[in-house]
Structure formats: structure tokens, C-alpha cells
Amino acid sequence: MIRIEGGRPLRGTVQAAGSKNAALPAVMASLLTVEPMVLQNVPRLLDVDAAVALAEALGKEVRWQDSTIVLNGGRELAPEAPAPLVQRMRASFLALGPILARRGEGRMPLPGGCSIGPRPVDLHLAGLRRLGASFDVRGGTVHASAPRLAGTTVYLDYPSVGATEQLLLAGALADGVTAIVNPAREPEVVDLGRLLTAMGAPVTWREDRVEIRGQSALNGTTHRVIPDRVEAGTYLLAGAITRGAVTVVGARHEHLDALLSKLVETGAEVRVNEDAVTVALGVRPQAVNIQTLPYPGFPTDLQPPMISFLSTASGRSTARETVFASRFNYVGALARMGAQVQVTADTVLTDGVETLHGAEVEATDIRAGAALVLAALAAAEATEIRGEMHLARGYAGLPEKLRSLGAEVCVTD
Ligand code: EPZ
């Protein structure tokens, strides 16, 4: 449980960690080769531990050295990903493409992961079918076979991050060129493309598609994972909600444009240079309206933290969540902390209040947890947040980073 004594402006500088959502597909990419792969700037997170455990279960040898992991071996990939590991984290499903590409057959449990609405994998499977795979889903397990993956043009009904990554991973070892029309363009997907290019499968972005030229084998490489834009945005919002000034070093401001322009609209002061972003806010913010969209739209992962921040603005703010069916399970806890917040259909609405109040609350997913941490930092009294395991899934060293900004945080089991 995390206990936070709120009401103190956060001031100072924190270092952005490597991106969780870039590190996870990068670990899956190591399944595509038997040559050594070195991933640098990898965040120490429970989700990364789960991805590493999955890679090891499938046959890779993995060694951590600080924020670098070295992945070796995997000459014979196992045909099946262990269910407990796949249930722990949805991104494990990205192992399917590599297993199919390397073995021609495999078994993969349907994924678990966050509690943010139904998260099907129909776009993953439809895309892999286009490349020549066939599937039989029995008892929650996908039985897959693909004697040979052949590149072709795949249209995505929705620019799904996972489905785009799945098809890039499979396409890297397919015959010929795989073109994904209407792909996700999140920085984490582009980073995966950079990694696959370095492994020998050239990835090219065009205005309506991304193409990958498959190879018969891929080499290892050394790859530095991009900074985590969602973690960076969360700390910038922590500075804003506490009426302080926080600088995140190592963040890419161009990955945060939607958040930064909305923060300027609220009256916050935003300063950027090539490898740091600062947000300062000394007065009560103005209300704004946002809607979440695929990149470069406002990121769905920052919708919960942003609503926490806007729950103390003057006026009514709304956030329309267009990416996930339901990403509002933090709203009840936020209301218990004194926020005037409610959900109608796909939109959360908050009439800002002067102050929030401490409470005992529970985090139910990574970004819901982040929203509650922000509210607690602003609250007049102490807040106790249970479910901190979710925070450890997505925010490396959160208590220490918050303390370095002047927050009063303690973790008790
Ligand atoms: C990735 O999830 C991220 N996770 C999520 O971050 C992020 O919120 C999401 O992209 C959107 O940006 C990782 O990268 C590990 P999607 P993913 O496929 O790939 C629907 C966090 O907190 N959909 O783009 O699962 C889906 O239900 C996590 O770090 C299908 O219908 O996201 C959702 O409504 C949370 N069929 C929408 O698309 C499919 O086959 C977007 O999902 C796949 C997705």
C-alpha cells in the first residue's frame, strides 16, 4: 500500500525511464533471432520481468545488467507460451507471431492484462491469417499453424498498436513484403520498426501504410529503447496538479505534443528543449476538453491522470475516451477523494473543485493507479492507495522519484 501526504507543490527534476510499451515488443522481437540481442534503457518493471520470463520459458537465455538486458539463444523455440505468464500481461500475445514465424505452429493462451474493457485480439488473428496462418481457438487457447508466412497487404479495421506490432514481428520472417494499411503510428511502434530494420528486415513508413521486407533469418543487434512518454507525462501532470514545477530529463517533447498543448490551454507554463520538458503551474488551471485518439492524438494512457488534474480546475472539463470501451474505473475512487466527476457513455466529465481530500482507495490498473497518485499528491490530507502492484507494472521507482520532487510518500506492505 502506498501512503501519500498531499498538499505540497512538487518541484525538481526526474529522469524519464525507458518506455514500457517499447521494451515489451522489443523483448518479443528477440524471439525472431538466435543471435545475441542487447536492449538498453529498459525500465525495471513487473511487466518487463513478465516479458523476460516468457522469453526464457520459450527458450531464450536472458541476463540483466542495470537497465540493459542481453537475450541469447532460442535455437529451438518452445511451441507453447505458459498460460500464467500470458495471463499476467496482455503484451505476451505478441509472442505468437515470432513463434509462428520460427516454428510454423504454436499454442498461445488468450491474453489477460489490464481491466480496461474487453480487449480482443481479432485484429491480430485476422492479420496473421492474411499472412497464411490458420487458428483453432479451443478452451481459451489459440492453436496456430502456418507452414510458411507469406507477405501481403493487410488492412487494419482499427490502427491497433498490438496488431500492428504483431504483424511487423511476423512479417519480419515472412516471404516478401508485408504492407499494413491503417497501422498504429505510436512512437513505440516506430521504435519496434527501427529495431527490426537493425535486425535486417527493413521497415518503411508511407502515408497510409507501413511495409516490412521479410528475411529468411535475422541478426542480433544493440537497441536503445525510447523514453517512456506516458511516465514522463504523468510526472509533468504531478507538477501541475500540485501547483509546482517539474522537469523530466530524457523525455522526447515531440512524443508529448497533445498533452503539452492541452496543458498550455489550462494555463500551465510549458518549456521544452531537445531532451527535457518542464511544466510549471502556480495558479488554478482552466478547464479543457479532450478526446483520446490513436497517436498523435491525446494518449488514452494519460486520460485518467489528466482527469485527476482537471478535477481541480475551474470549470467543467470533459474527456471522451474513443480508444477503449471503458477506461473509467478510477472515477469512483476519485469521487471519494472529493472530485465532482461522472461518466456518461464514453465521456467522463468533471466540475473542478478547489481541493481534493485524502481517502483509502484502490488502484485497478496501471493508469488508474497513476490518476489516484496524482489526486493524492494534491489532496489536503493523507491518502492510502492499495493495488500498488499495478503501479509497479508501469512506473519504475515511483516512490523514490516522487520523494525526489518533495512528495511525502511511503510504501508499506
Ligand atoms: C497498447 O495496448 C498499450 N500497451 C496500451 O497501454 C495502450 O493503452 C494502447 O496500446 C493504446 O495506445 C502496450 O503497448 C503493451 P490496441 P494494445 O490494440 O496494443 C481494440 C498501458 O497502460 N482492439 O491499440 O492492447 C482494443 O480493444 C497500456 O501501458 C480490437 O478490437 O492497444 C482497444 O479498444 C494500457 N481488436 C483498441 O483496439 C484487436 O485485435 C486499442 O487497442 C486489438 C485491439
GROMACS .gro file of C-alpha atoms and ligand atoms in nm:
model
  457
    1MET     CA    1   0.000   0.000   0.000
    2ILE     CA    2   0.126   0.348  -0.084
    3ARG     CA    3   0.056   0.632   0.162
    4ILE     CA    4   0.086   0.989   0.033
    5GLU     CA    5   0.064   1.307   0.245
    6GLY     CA    6  -0.062   1.557  -0.014
    7GLY     CA    7  -0.078   1.932  -0.039
    8ARG     CA    8   0.288   2.006  -0.118
    9PRO     CA    9   0.398   2.156  -0.454
   10LEU     CA   10   0.632   1.919  -0.638
   11ARG     CA   11   0.947   2.085  -0.763
   12GLY     CA   12   1.258   1.945  -0.929
   13THR     CA   13   1.382   1.713  -1.199
   14VAL     CA   14   1.332   1.344  -1.269
   15GLN     CA   15   1.489   1.124  -1.538
   16ALA     CA   16   1.248   0.960  -1.782
   17ALA     CA   17   1.274   0.581  -1.777
   18GLY     CA   18   1.279   0.368  -2.089
   19SER     CA   19   0.937   0.307  -2.242
   20LYS     CA   20   0.749   0.004  -2.108
   21ASN     CA   21   0.543  -0.016  -2.427
   22ALA     CA   22   0.855  -0.009  -2.645
   23ALA     CA   23   1.052  -0.253  -2.427
   24LEU     CA   24   0.783  -0.524  -2.432
   25PRO     CA   25   0.764  -0.569  -2.812
   26ALA     CA   26   1.144  -0.540  -2.826
   27VAL     CA   27   1.178  -0.843  -2.596
   28MET     CA   28   0.935  -1.031  -2.825
   29ALA     CA   29   1.148  -0.933  -3.127
   30SER     CA   30   1.440  -1.121  -2.970
   31LEU     CA   31   1.240  -1.441  -3.029
   32LEU     CA   32   1.290  -1.386  -3.403
   33THR     CA   33   1.667  -1.449  -3.395
   34VAL     CA   34   1.917  -1.687  -3.235
   35GLU     CA   35   2.187  -1.419  -3.234
   36PRO     CA   36   2.255  -1.208  -2.923
   37MET     CA   37   2.034  -0.902  -2.878
   38VAL     CA   38   2.121  -0.618  -2.639
   39LEU     CA   39   1.836  -0.390  -2.525
   40GLN     CA   40   1.943  -0.073  -2.344
   41ASN     CA   41   1.741   0.176  -2.136
   42VAL     CA   42   1.496  -0.099  -2.034
   43PRO     CA   43   1.278   0.002  -1.736
   44ARG     CA   44   1.281  -0.222  -1.428
   45LEU     CA   45   0.908  -0.303  -1.423
   46LEU     CA   46   0.696  -0.605  -1.333
   47ASP     CA   47   0.564  -0.614  -1.690
   48VAL     CA   48   0.917  -0.627  -1.830
   49ASP     CA   49   1.001  -0.904  -1.581
   50ALA     CA   50   0.697  -1.094  -1.714
   51ALA     CA   51   0.810  -1.049  -2.075
   52VAL     CA   52   1.161  -1.167  -1.986
   53ALA     CA   53   1.019  -1.470  -1.802
   54LEU     CA   54   0.813  -1.552  -2.111
   55ALA     CA   55   1.117  -1.523  -2.339
   56GLU     CA   56   1.307  -1.757  -2.106
   57ALA     CA   57   1.017  -2.003  -2.095
   58LEU     CA   58   1.021  -2.007  -2.475
   59GLY     CA   59   1.394  -2.083  -2.486
   60LYS     CA   60   1.593  -1.758  -2.461
   61GLU     CA   61   1.869  -1.700  -2.205
   62VAL     CA   62   1.832  -1.351  -2.061
   63ARG     CA   63   2.076  -1.154  -1.847
   64TRP     CA   64   2.002  -0.817  -1.679
   65GLN     CA   65   2.283  -0.564  -1.626
   66ASP     CA   66   2.130  -0.249  -1.467
   67SER     CA   67   1.894  -0.120  -1.738
   68THR     CA   68   2.040  -0.340  -2.011
   69ILE     CA   69   1.921  -0.688  -2.096
   70VAL     CA   70   2.113  -0.935  -2.311
   71LEU     CA   71   1.899  -1.203  -2.479
   72ASN     CA   72   2.069  -1.509  -2.626
   73GLY     CA   73   1.987  -1.847  -2.776
   74GLY     CA   74   1.639  -1.971  -2.857
   75ARG     CA   75   1.759  -2.208  -3.128
   76GLU     CA   76   1.454  -2.422  -3.065
   77LEU     CA   77   1.160  -2.202  -2.954
   78ALA     CA   78   0.909  -2.388  -2.736
   79PRO     CA   79   0.572  -2.434  -2.909
   80GLU     CA   80   0.369  -2.302  -2.619
   81ALA     CA   81   0.370  -1.992  -2.404
   82PRO     CA   82   0.287  -2.084  -2.039
   83ALA     CA   83  -0.066  -1.964  -1.956
   84PRO     CA   84   0.019  -1.800  -1.621
   85LEU     CA   85   0.274  -1.572  -1.792
   86VAL     CA   86   0.039  -1.478  -2.078
   87GLN     CA   87  -0.247  -1.415  -1.836
   88ARG     CA   88  -0.023  -1.181  -1.634
   89MET     CA   89   0.027  -0.942  -1.921
   90ARG     CA   90  -0.154  -0.885  -2.247
   91ALA     CA   91   0.157  -0.792  -2.446
   92SER     CA   92   0.270  -1.157  -2.411
   93PHE     CA   93   0.034  -1.227  -2.701
   94LEU     CA   94   0.295  -1.065  -2.924
   95ALA     CA   95   0.499  -1.386  -2.887
   96LEU     CA   96   0.252  -1.557  -3.124
   97GLY     CA   97   0.390  -1.401  -3.442
   98PRO     CA   98   0.752  -1.494  -3.367
   99ILE     CA   99   0.659  -1.849  -3.259
  100LEU     CA  100   0.462  -1.898  -3.580
  101ALA     CA  101   0.737  -1.745  -3.793
  102ARG     CA  102   1.010  -1.959  -3.633
  103ARG     CA  103   0.826  -2.289  -3.576
  104GLY     CA  104   0.531  -2.290  -3.817
  105GLU     CA  105   0.300  -2.386  -3.534
  106GLY     CA  106   0.229  -2.295  -3.174
  107ARG     CA  107  -0.016  -2.259  -2.889
  108MET     CA  108  -0.095  -1.935  -2.709
  109PRO     CA  109  -0.350  -1.871  -2.432
  110LEU     CA  110  -0.581  -1.577  -2.496
  111PRO     CA  111  -0.435  -1.277  -2.309
  112GLY     CA  112  -0.525  -1.126  -1.973
  113GLY     CA  113  -0.380  -0.787  -1.869
  114CYS     CA  114  -0.546  -0.467  -1.751
  115SER     CA  115  -0.910  -0.438  -1.654
  116ILE     CA  116  -0.989  -0.176  -1.917
  117GLY     CA  117  -1.278  -0.325  -2.105
  118PRO     CA  118  -1.283  -0.618  -2.345
  119ARG     CA  119  -0.952  -0.638  -2.528
  120PRO     CA  120  -0.995  -0.881  -2.813
  121VAL     CA  121  -0.718  -0.999  -3.042
  122ASP     CA  122  -0.935  -1.041  -3.352
  123LEU     CA  123  -0.725  -0.791  -3.549
  124HIS     CA  124  -0.408  -0.984  -3.460
  125LEU     CA  125  -0.556  -1.315  -3.579
  126ALA     CA  126  -0.721  -1.170  -3.892
  127GLY     CA  127  -0.389  -1.013  -3.993
  128LEU     CA  128  -0.191  -1.331  -3.932
  129ARG     CA  129  -0.450  -1.526  -4.135
  130ARG     CA  130  -0.379  -1.292  -4.426
  131LEU     CA  131  -0.011  -1.394  -4.395
  132GLY     CA  132  -0.111  -1.761  -4.421
  133ALA     CA  133  -0.170  -1.869  -4.061
  134SER     CA  134  -0.472  -2.072  -3.951
  135PHE     CA  135  -0.616  -2.084  -3.598
  136ASP     CA  136  -0.833  -2.307  -3.388
  137VAL     CA  137  -0.937  -2.145  -3.059
  138ARG     CA  138  -1.025  -2.414  -2.803
  139GLY     CA  139  -1.075  -2.365  -2.430
  140GLY     CA  140  -0.913  -2.024  -2.419
  141THR     CA  141  -0.607  -2.139  -2.612
  142VAL     CA  142  -0.520  -2.041  -2.968
  143HIS     CA  143  -0.384  -2.339  -3.164
  144ALA     CA  144  -0.195  -2.182  -3.453
  145SER     CA  145  -0.028  -2.318  -3.762
  146ALA     CA  146   0.149  -2.151  -4.052
  147PRO     CA  147   0.376  -2.373  -4.263
  148ARG     CA  148   0.508  -2.060  -4.428
  149LEU     CA  149   0.419  -1.693  -4.370
  150ALA     CA  150   0.384  -1.506  -4.700
  151GLY     CA  151   0.394  -1.126  -4.707
  152THR     CA  152   0.088  -0.948  -4.845
  153THR     CA  153  -0.120  -0.636  -4.789
  154VAL     CA  154  -0.316  -0.634  -4.460
  155TYR     CA  155  -0.577  -0.369  -4.384
  156LEU     CA  156  -0.641  -0.297  -4.013
  157ASP     CA  157  -1.003  -0.204  -3.929
  158TYR     CA  158  -0.855  -0.004  -3.641
  159PRO     CA  159  -0.496   0.126  -3.600
  160SER     CA  160  -0.434  -0.119  -3.318
  161VAL     CA  161  -0.089  -0.086  -3.154
  162GLY     CA  162  -0.070  -0.455  -3.069
  163ALA     CA  163  -0.199  -0.580  -3.402
  164THR     CA  164   0.048  -0.356  -3.590
  165GLU     CA  165   0.335  -0.485  -3.374
  166GLN     CA  166   0.216  -0.845  -3.415
  167LEU     CA  167   0.219  -0.813  -3.794
  168LEU     CA  168   0.557  -0.639  -3.803
  169LEU     CA  169   0.704  -0.920  -3.589
  170ALA     CA  170   0.553  -1.192  -3.810
  171GLY     CA  171   0.631  -1.005  -4.131
  172ALA     CA  172   0.999  -0.984  -4.036
  173LEU     CA  173   1.038  -1.356  -4.122
  174ALA     CA  174   0.764  -1.384  -4.386
  175ASP     CA  175   0.840  -1.426  -4.757
  176GLY     CA  176   0.839  -1.091  -4.936
  177VAL     CA  177   0.690  -0.761  -4.829
  178THR     CA  178   0.409  -0.723  -4.575
  179ALA     CA  179   0.220  -0.393  -4.604
  180ILE     CA  180  -0.003  -0.291  -4.312
  181VAL     CA  181  -0.262  -0.035  -4.422
  182ASN     CA  182  -0.402   0.192  -4.147
  183PRO     CA  183  -0.126   0.100  -3.898
  184ALA     CA  184  -0.074   0.237  -3.548
  185ARG     CA  185   0.193   0.510  -3.555
  186GLU     CA  186   0.268   0.532  -3.184
  187PRO     CA  187   0.636   0.609  -3.109
  188GLU     CA  188   0.665   0.261  -2.956
  189VAL     CA  189   0.557   0.102  -3.287
  190VAL     CA  190   0.806   0.318  -3.479
  191ASP     CA  191   1.074   0.212  -3.228
  192LEU     CA  192   0.995  -0.155  -3.298
  193GLY     CA  193   1.029  -0.079  -3.669
  194ARG     CA  194   1.372   0.071  -3.604
  195LEU     CA  195   1.473  -0.243  -3.414
  196LEU     CA  196   1.351  -0.481  -3.686
  197THR     CA  197   1.530  -0.274  -3.951
  198ALA     CA  198   1.852  -0.306  -3.748
  199MET     CA  199   1.792  -0.682  -3.731
  200GLY     CA  200   1.788  -0.695  -4.112
  201ALA     CA  201   1.416  -0.661  -4.201
  202PRO     CA  202   1.377  -0.309  -4.348
  203VAL     CA  203   1.066  -0.123  -4.222
  204THR     CA  204   0.940   0.169  -4.434
  205TRP     CA  205   0.664   0.412  -4.332
  206ARG     CA  206   0.441   0.554  -4.606
  207GLU     CA  207   0.145   0.792  -4.576
  208ASP     CA  208  -0.121   0.519  -4.538
  209ARG     CA  209   0.084   0.209  -4.457
  210VAL     CA  210   0.398   0.062  -4.310
  211GLU     CA  211   0.591  -0.203  -4.503
  212ILE     CA  212   0.838  -0.464  -4.383
  213ARG     CA  213   1.057  -0.674  -4.612
  214GLY     CA  214   1.075  -1.024  -4.459
  215GLN     CA  215   1.403  -1.217  -4.436
  216SER     CA  216   1.488  -1.586  -4.404
  217ALA     CA  217   1.687  -1.510  -4.088
  218LEU     CA  218   1.754  -1.203  -3.875
  219ASN     CA  219   2.068  -1.089  -3.697
  220GLY     CA  220   2.104  -0.970  -3.341
  221THR     CA  221   2.166  -0.603  -3.266
  222THR     CA  222   2.202  -0.348  -2.988
  223HIS     CA  223   1.898  -0.125  -2.946
  224ARG     CA  224   1.829   0.161  -2.706
  225VAL     CA  225   1.462   0.178  -2.608
  226ILE     CA  226   1.296   0.522  -2.642
  227PRO     CA  227   1.196   0.717  -2.330
  228ASP     CA  228   0.853   0.649  -2.179
  229ARG     CA  229   0.620   0.932  -2.286
  230VAL     CA  230   0.339   0.815  -2.057
  231GLU     CA  231   0.561   0.806  -1.750
  232ALA     CA  232   0.702   1.148  -1.845
  233GLY     CA  233   0.352   1.292  -1.894
  234THR     CA  234   0.246   1.154  -1.557
  235TYR     CA  235   0.528   1.335  -1.371
  236LEU     CA  236   0.461   1.658  -1.562
  237LEU     CA  237   0.097   1.632  -1.451
  238ALA     CA  238   0.216   1.572  -1.093
  239GLY     CA  239   0.392   1.908  -1.108
  240ALA     CA  240   0.083   2.075  -1.249
  241ILE     CA  241  -0.172   1.929  -1.007
  242THR     CA  242   0.040   2.027  -0.705
  243ARG     CA  243   0.094   2.380  -0.844
  244GLY     CA  244   0.468   2.321  -0.863
  245ALA     CA  245   0.724   2.286  -1.143
  246VAL     CA  246   0.859   1.953  -1.265
  247THR     CA  247   1.123   1.887  -1.529
  248VAL     CA  248   1.153   1.547  -1.695
  249VAL     CA  249   1.500   1.493  -1.841
  250GLY     CA  250   1.542   1.246  -2.127
  251ALA     CA  251   1.180   1.287  -2.243
  252ARG     CA  252   1.105   1.348  -2.612
  253HIS     CA  253   0.877   1.654  -2.618
  254GLU     CA  254   0.763   1.566  -2.971
  255HIS     CA  255   0.602   1.250  -2.827
  256LEU     CA  256   0.401   1.465  -2.583
  257ASP     CA  257   0.261   1.738  -2.809
  258ALA     CA  258  -0.107   1.656  -2.744
  259LEU     CA  259  -0.060   1.667  -2.365
  260LEU     CA  260   0.162   1.976  -2.371
  261SER     CA  261  -0.077   2.179  -2.589
  262LYS     CA  262  -0.368   2.087  -2.360
  263LEU     CA  263  -0.162   2.188  -2.055
  264VAL     CA  264  -0.091   2.526  -2.218
  265GLU     CA  265  -0.468   2.563  -2.271
  266THR     CA  266  -0.520   2.514  -1.895
  267GLY     CA  267  -0.278   2.800  -1.826
  268ALA     CA  268   0.029   2.595  -1.741
  269GLU     CA  269   0.373   2.714  -1.846
  270VAL     CA  270   0.549   2.458  -2.072
  271ARG     CA  271   0.918   2.479  -2.161
  272VAL     CA  272   1.090   2.228  -2.388
  273ASN     CA  273   1.443   2.171  -2.513
  274GLU     CA  274   1.592   1.883  -2.704
  275ASP     CA  275   1.597   1.640  -2.415
  276ALA     CA  276   1.390   1.786  -2.132
  277VAL     CA  277   1.038   1.913  -2.073
  278THR     CA  278   0.925   2.139  -1.788
  279VAL     CA  279   0.569   2.210  -1.677
  280ALA     CA  280   0.500   2.477  -1.413
  281LEU     CA  281   0.166   2.596  -1.282
  282GLY     CA  282   0.126   2.847  -1.000
  283VAL     CA  283  -0.246   2.921  -1.034
  284ARG     CA  284  -0.565   2.717  -1.058
  285PRO     CA  285  -0.588   2.563  -1.407
  286GLN     CA  286  -0.867   2.641  -1.653
  287ALA     CA  287  -1.097   2.357  -1.762
  288VAL     CA  288  -1.037   2.198  -2.103
  289ASN     CA  289  -1.196   1.925  -2.315
  290ILE     CA  290  -1.000   1.632  -2.452
  291GLN     CA  291  -1.071   1.320  -2.651
  292THR     CA  292  -0.835   1.025  -2.670
  293LEU     CA  293  -0.725   0.913  -3.016
  294PRO     CA  294  -0.459   0.697  -3.178
  295TYR     CA  295  -0.121   0.875  -3.195
  296PRO     CA  296  -0.062   1.168  -3.240
  297GLY     CA  297  -0.399   1.224  -3.070
  298PHE     CA  298  -0.426   1.263  -2.694
  299PRO     CA  299  -0.299   0.931  -2.549
  300THR     CA  300  -0.558   0.714  -2.378
  301ASP     CA  301  -0.295   0.620  -2.119
  302LEU     CA  302  -0.292   0.981  -1.997
  303GLN     CA  303  -0.671   1.019  -1.983
  304PRO     CA  304  -0.702   0.905  -1.618
  305PRO     CA  305  -0.411   1.119  -1.489
  306MET     CA  306  -0.536   1.418  -1.692
  307ILE     CA  307  -0.884   1.393  -1.543
  308SER     CA  308  -0.734   1.386  -1.193
  309PHE     CA  309  -0.553   1.709  -1.278
  310LEU     CA  310  -0.867   1.866  -1.433
  311SER     CA  311  -1.080   1.769  -1.132
  312THR     CA  312  -0.917   2.069  -0.955
  313ALA     CA  313  -0.953   2.311  -1.249
  314SER     CA  314  -1.203   2.596  -1.251
  315GLY     CA  315  -1.493   2.495  -1.471
  316ARG     CA  316  -1.624   2.182  -1.637
  317SER     CA  317  -1.381   1.955  -1.828
  318THR     CA  318  -1.469   1.651  -2.035
  319ALA     CA  319  -1.267   1.362  -2.175
  320ARG     CA  320  -1.416   1.143  -2.446
  321GLU     CA  321  -1.247   0.801  -2.441
  322THR     CA  322  -1.253   0.673  -2.800
  323VAL     CA  323  -0.979   0.406  -2.778
  324PHE     CA  324  -1.102   0.171  -2.505
  325ALA     CA  325  -1.458   0.067  -2.428
  326SER     CA  326  -1.428   0.151  -2.061
  327ARG     CA  327  -1.135   0.323  -1.905
  328PHE     CA  328  -1.311   0.492  -1.618
  329ASN     CA  329  -1.270   0.253  -1.328
  330TYR     CA  330  -1.069   0.517  -1.137
  331VAL     CA  331  -1.366   0.758  -1.131
  332GLY     CA  332  -1.533   0.608  -0.823
  333ALA     CA  333  -1.217   0.642  -0.613
  334LEU     CA  334  -1.156   0.995  -0.746
  335ALA     CA  335  -1.510   1.092  -0.644
  336ARG     CA  336  -1.441   0.955  -0.296
  337MET     CA  337  -1.150   1.199  -0.280
  338GLY     CA  338  -1.392   1.485  -0.333
  339ALA     CA  339  -1.383   1.523  -0.710
  340GLN     CA  340  -1.708   1.611  -0.886
  341VAL     CA  341  -1.669   1.352  -1.158
  342GLN     CA  342  -1.911   1.135  -1.352
  343VAL     CA  343  -1.925   0.918  -1.660
  344THR     CA  344  -2.190   0.932  -1.931
  345ALA     CA  345  -2.146   0.683  -2.216
  346ASP     CA  346  -1.790   0.725  -2.346
  347THR     CA  347  -1.723   1.057  -2.175
  348VAL     CA  348  -1.600   1.144  -1.827
  349LEU     CA  349  -1.698   1.489  -1.703
  350THR     CA  350  -1.559   1.678  -1.405
  351ASP     CA  351  -1.668   2.009  -1.248
  352GLY     CA  352  -1.344   2.126  -1.088
  353VAL     CA  353  -1.323   2.166  -0.710
  354GLU     CA  354  -1.081   2.376  -0.505
  355THR     CA  355  -0.935   2.087  -0.309
  356LEU     CA  356  -0.936   1.709  -0.303
  357HIS     CA  357  -0.936   1.510   0.019
  358GLY     CA  358  -0.742   1.207   0.135
  359ALA     CA  359  -0.914   0.867   0.135
  360GLU     CA  360  -0.844   0.496   0.123
  361VAL     CA  361  -0.862   0.395  -0.242
  362GLU     CA  362  -0.767   0.103  -0.467
  363ALA     CA  363  -0.585   0.110  -0.799
  364THR     CA  364  -0.730  -0.136  -1.055
  365ASP     CA  365  -0.492  -0.082  -1.346
  366ILE     CA  366  -0.165   0.098  -1.416
  367ARG     CA  367  -0.304   0.433  -1.531
  368ALA     CA  368  -0.596   0.432  -1.286
  369GLY     CA  369  -0.327   0.398  -1.018
  370ALA     CA  370  -0.142   0.694  -1.164
  371ALA     CA  371  -0.459   0.902  -1.153
  372LEU     CA  372  -0.506   0.824  -0.784
  373VAL     CA  373  -0.141   0.905  -0.705
  374LEU     CA  374  -0.184   1.247  -0.866
  375ALA     CA  375  -0.505   1.315  -0.675
  376ALA     CA  376  -0.332   1.207  -0.353
  377LEU     CA  377  -0.040   1.442  -0.417
  378ALA     CA  378  -0.288   1.731  -0.440
  379ALA     CA  379  -0.516   1.622  -0.157
  380ALA     CA  380  -0.520   1.819   0.169
  381GLU     CA  381  -0.485   1.505   0.387
  382ALA     CA  382  -0.318   1.165   0.359
  383THR     CA  383  -0.432   0.906   0.105
  384GLU     CA  384  -0.370   0.532   0.118
  385ILE     CA  385  -0.364   0.357  -0.221
  386ARG     CA  386  -0.392  -0.022  -0.235
  387GLY     CA  387  -0.315  -0.222  -0.551
  388GLU     CA  388   0.027  -0.060  -0.581
  389MET     CA  389   0.132  -0.372  -0.773
  390HIS     CA  390  -0.034  -0.206  -1.073
  391LEU     CA  391   0.188   0.100  -1.028
  392ALA     CA  392   0.500  -0.122  -1.016
  393ARG     CA  393   0.386  -0.264  -1.352
  394GLY     CA  394   0.420   0.073  -1.522
  395TYR     CA  395   0.619   0.321  -1.314
  396ALA     CA  396   0.977   0.223  -1.219
  397GLY     CA  397   1.088   0.371  -0.887
  398LEU     CA  398   0.772   0.580  -0.841
  399PRO     CA  399   0.804   0.644  -0.464
  400GLU     CA  400   1.170   0.745  -0.494
  401LYS     CA  401   1.103   0.971  -0.793
  402LEU     CA  402   0.813   1.142  -0.616
  403ARG     CA  403   1.019   1.187  -0.298
  404SER     CA  404   1.298   1.346  -0.503
  405LEU     CA  405   1.037   1.605  -0.609
  406GLY     CA  406   0.943   1.678  -0.247
  407ALA     CA  407   0.645   1.447  -0.206
  408GLU     CA  408   0.580   1.266   0.122
  409VAL     CA  409   0.539   0.904   0.010
  410CYS     CA  410   0.581   0.581   0.199
  411VAL     CA  411   0.523   0.225   0.090
  412THR     CA  412   0.401  -0.030   0.342
  413ASP     CA  413   0.310  -0.388   0.264
  414EPZ     C1  414  -0.125  -0.077  -2.629
  414EPZ     O1  415  -0.225  -0.172  -2.592
  414EPZ     C2  416  -0.060  -0.033  -2.498
  414EPZ     N1  417   0.002  -0.149  -2.434
  414EPZ     C3  418  -0.166   0.028  -2.406
  414EPZ     O2  419  -0.101   0.073  -2.287
  414EPZ     C4  420  -0.228   0.147  -2.478
  414EPZ     O3  421  -0.331   0.199  -2.398
  414EPZ     C5  422  -0.286   0.102  -2.613
  414EPZ     O4  423  -0.183   0.039  -2.691
  414EPZ     C6  424  -0.342   0.218  -2.694
  414EPZ     O5  425  -0.243   0.313  -2.715
  414EPZ     C7  426   0.123  -0.192  -2.479
  414EPZ     O6  427   0.179  -0.137  -2.573
  414EPZ     C8  428   0.183  -0.309  -2.408
  414EPZ     P1  429  -0.468  -0.151  -2.909
  414EPZ     P2  430  -0.298  -0.260  -2.707
  414EPZ     O7  431  -0.454  -0.286  -2.974
  414EPZ     O8  432  -0.200  -0.300  -2.811
  414EPZ     C9  433  -0.919  -0.274  -2.973
  414EPZ    C10  434  -0.060   0.083  -2.056
  414EPZ     O9  435  -0.122   0.125  -1.956
  414EPZ     N2  436  -0.866  -0.396  -3.035
  414EPZ    O10  437  -0.422  -0.029  -2.984
  414EPZ    O11  438  -0.377  -0.364  -2.638
  414EPZ    C11  439  -0.895  -0.273  -2.823
  414EPZ    O12  440  -0.997  -0.346  -2.758
  414EPZ    C12  441  -0.133   0.007  -2.163
  414EPZ    O13  442   0.063   0.099  -2.074
  414EPZ    C13  443  -0.953  -0.481  -3.101
  414EPZ    O14  444  -1.074  -0.457  -3.107
  414EPZ    O15  445  -0.396  -0.150  -2.767
  414EPZ    C14  446  -0.900  -0.126  -2.790
  414EPZ    O16  447  -1.034  -0.085  -2.776
  414EPZ    C15  448  -0.284   0.003  -2.137
  414EPZ     N3  449  -0.905  -0.595  -3.158
  414EPZ    C16  450  -0.840  -0.061  -2.916
  414EPZ    O17  451  -0.846  -0.160  -3.019
  414EPZ    C17  452  -0.771  -0.626  -3.155
  414EPZ    O18  453  -0.732  -0.730  -3.212
  414EPZ    C18  454  -0.695  -0.019  -2.898
  414EPZ    O19  455  -0.621  -0.135  -2.864
  414EPZ    C19  456  -0.683  -0.537  -3.089
  414EPZ    C20  457  -0.733  -0.422  -3.031
   0.00000   0.00000   0.00000
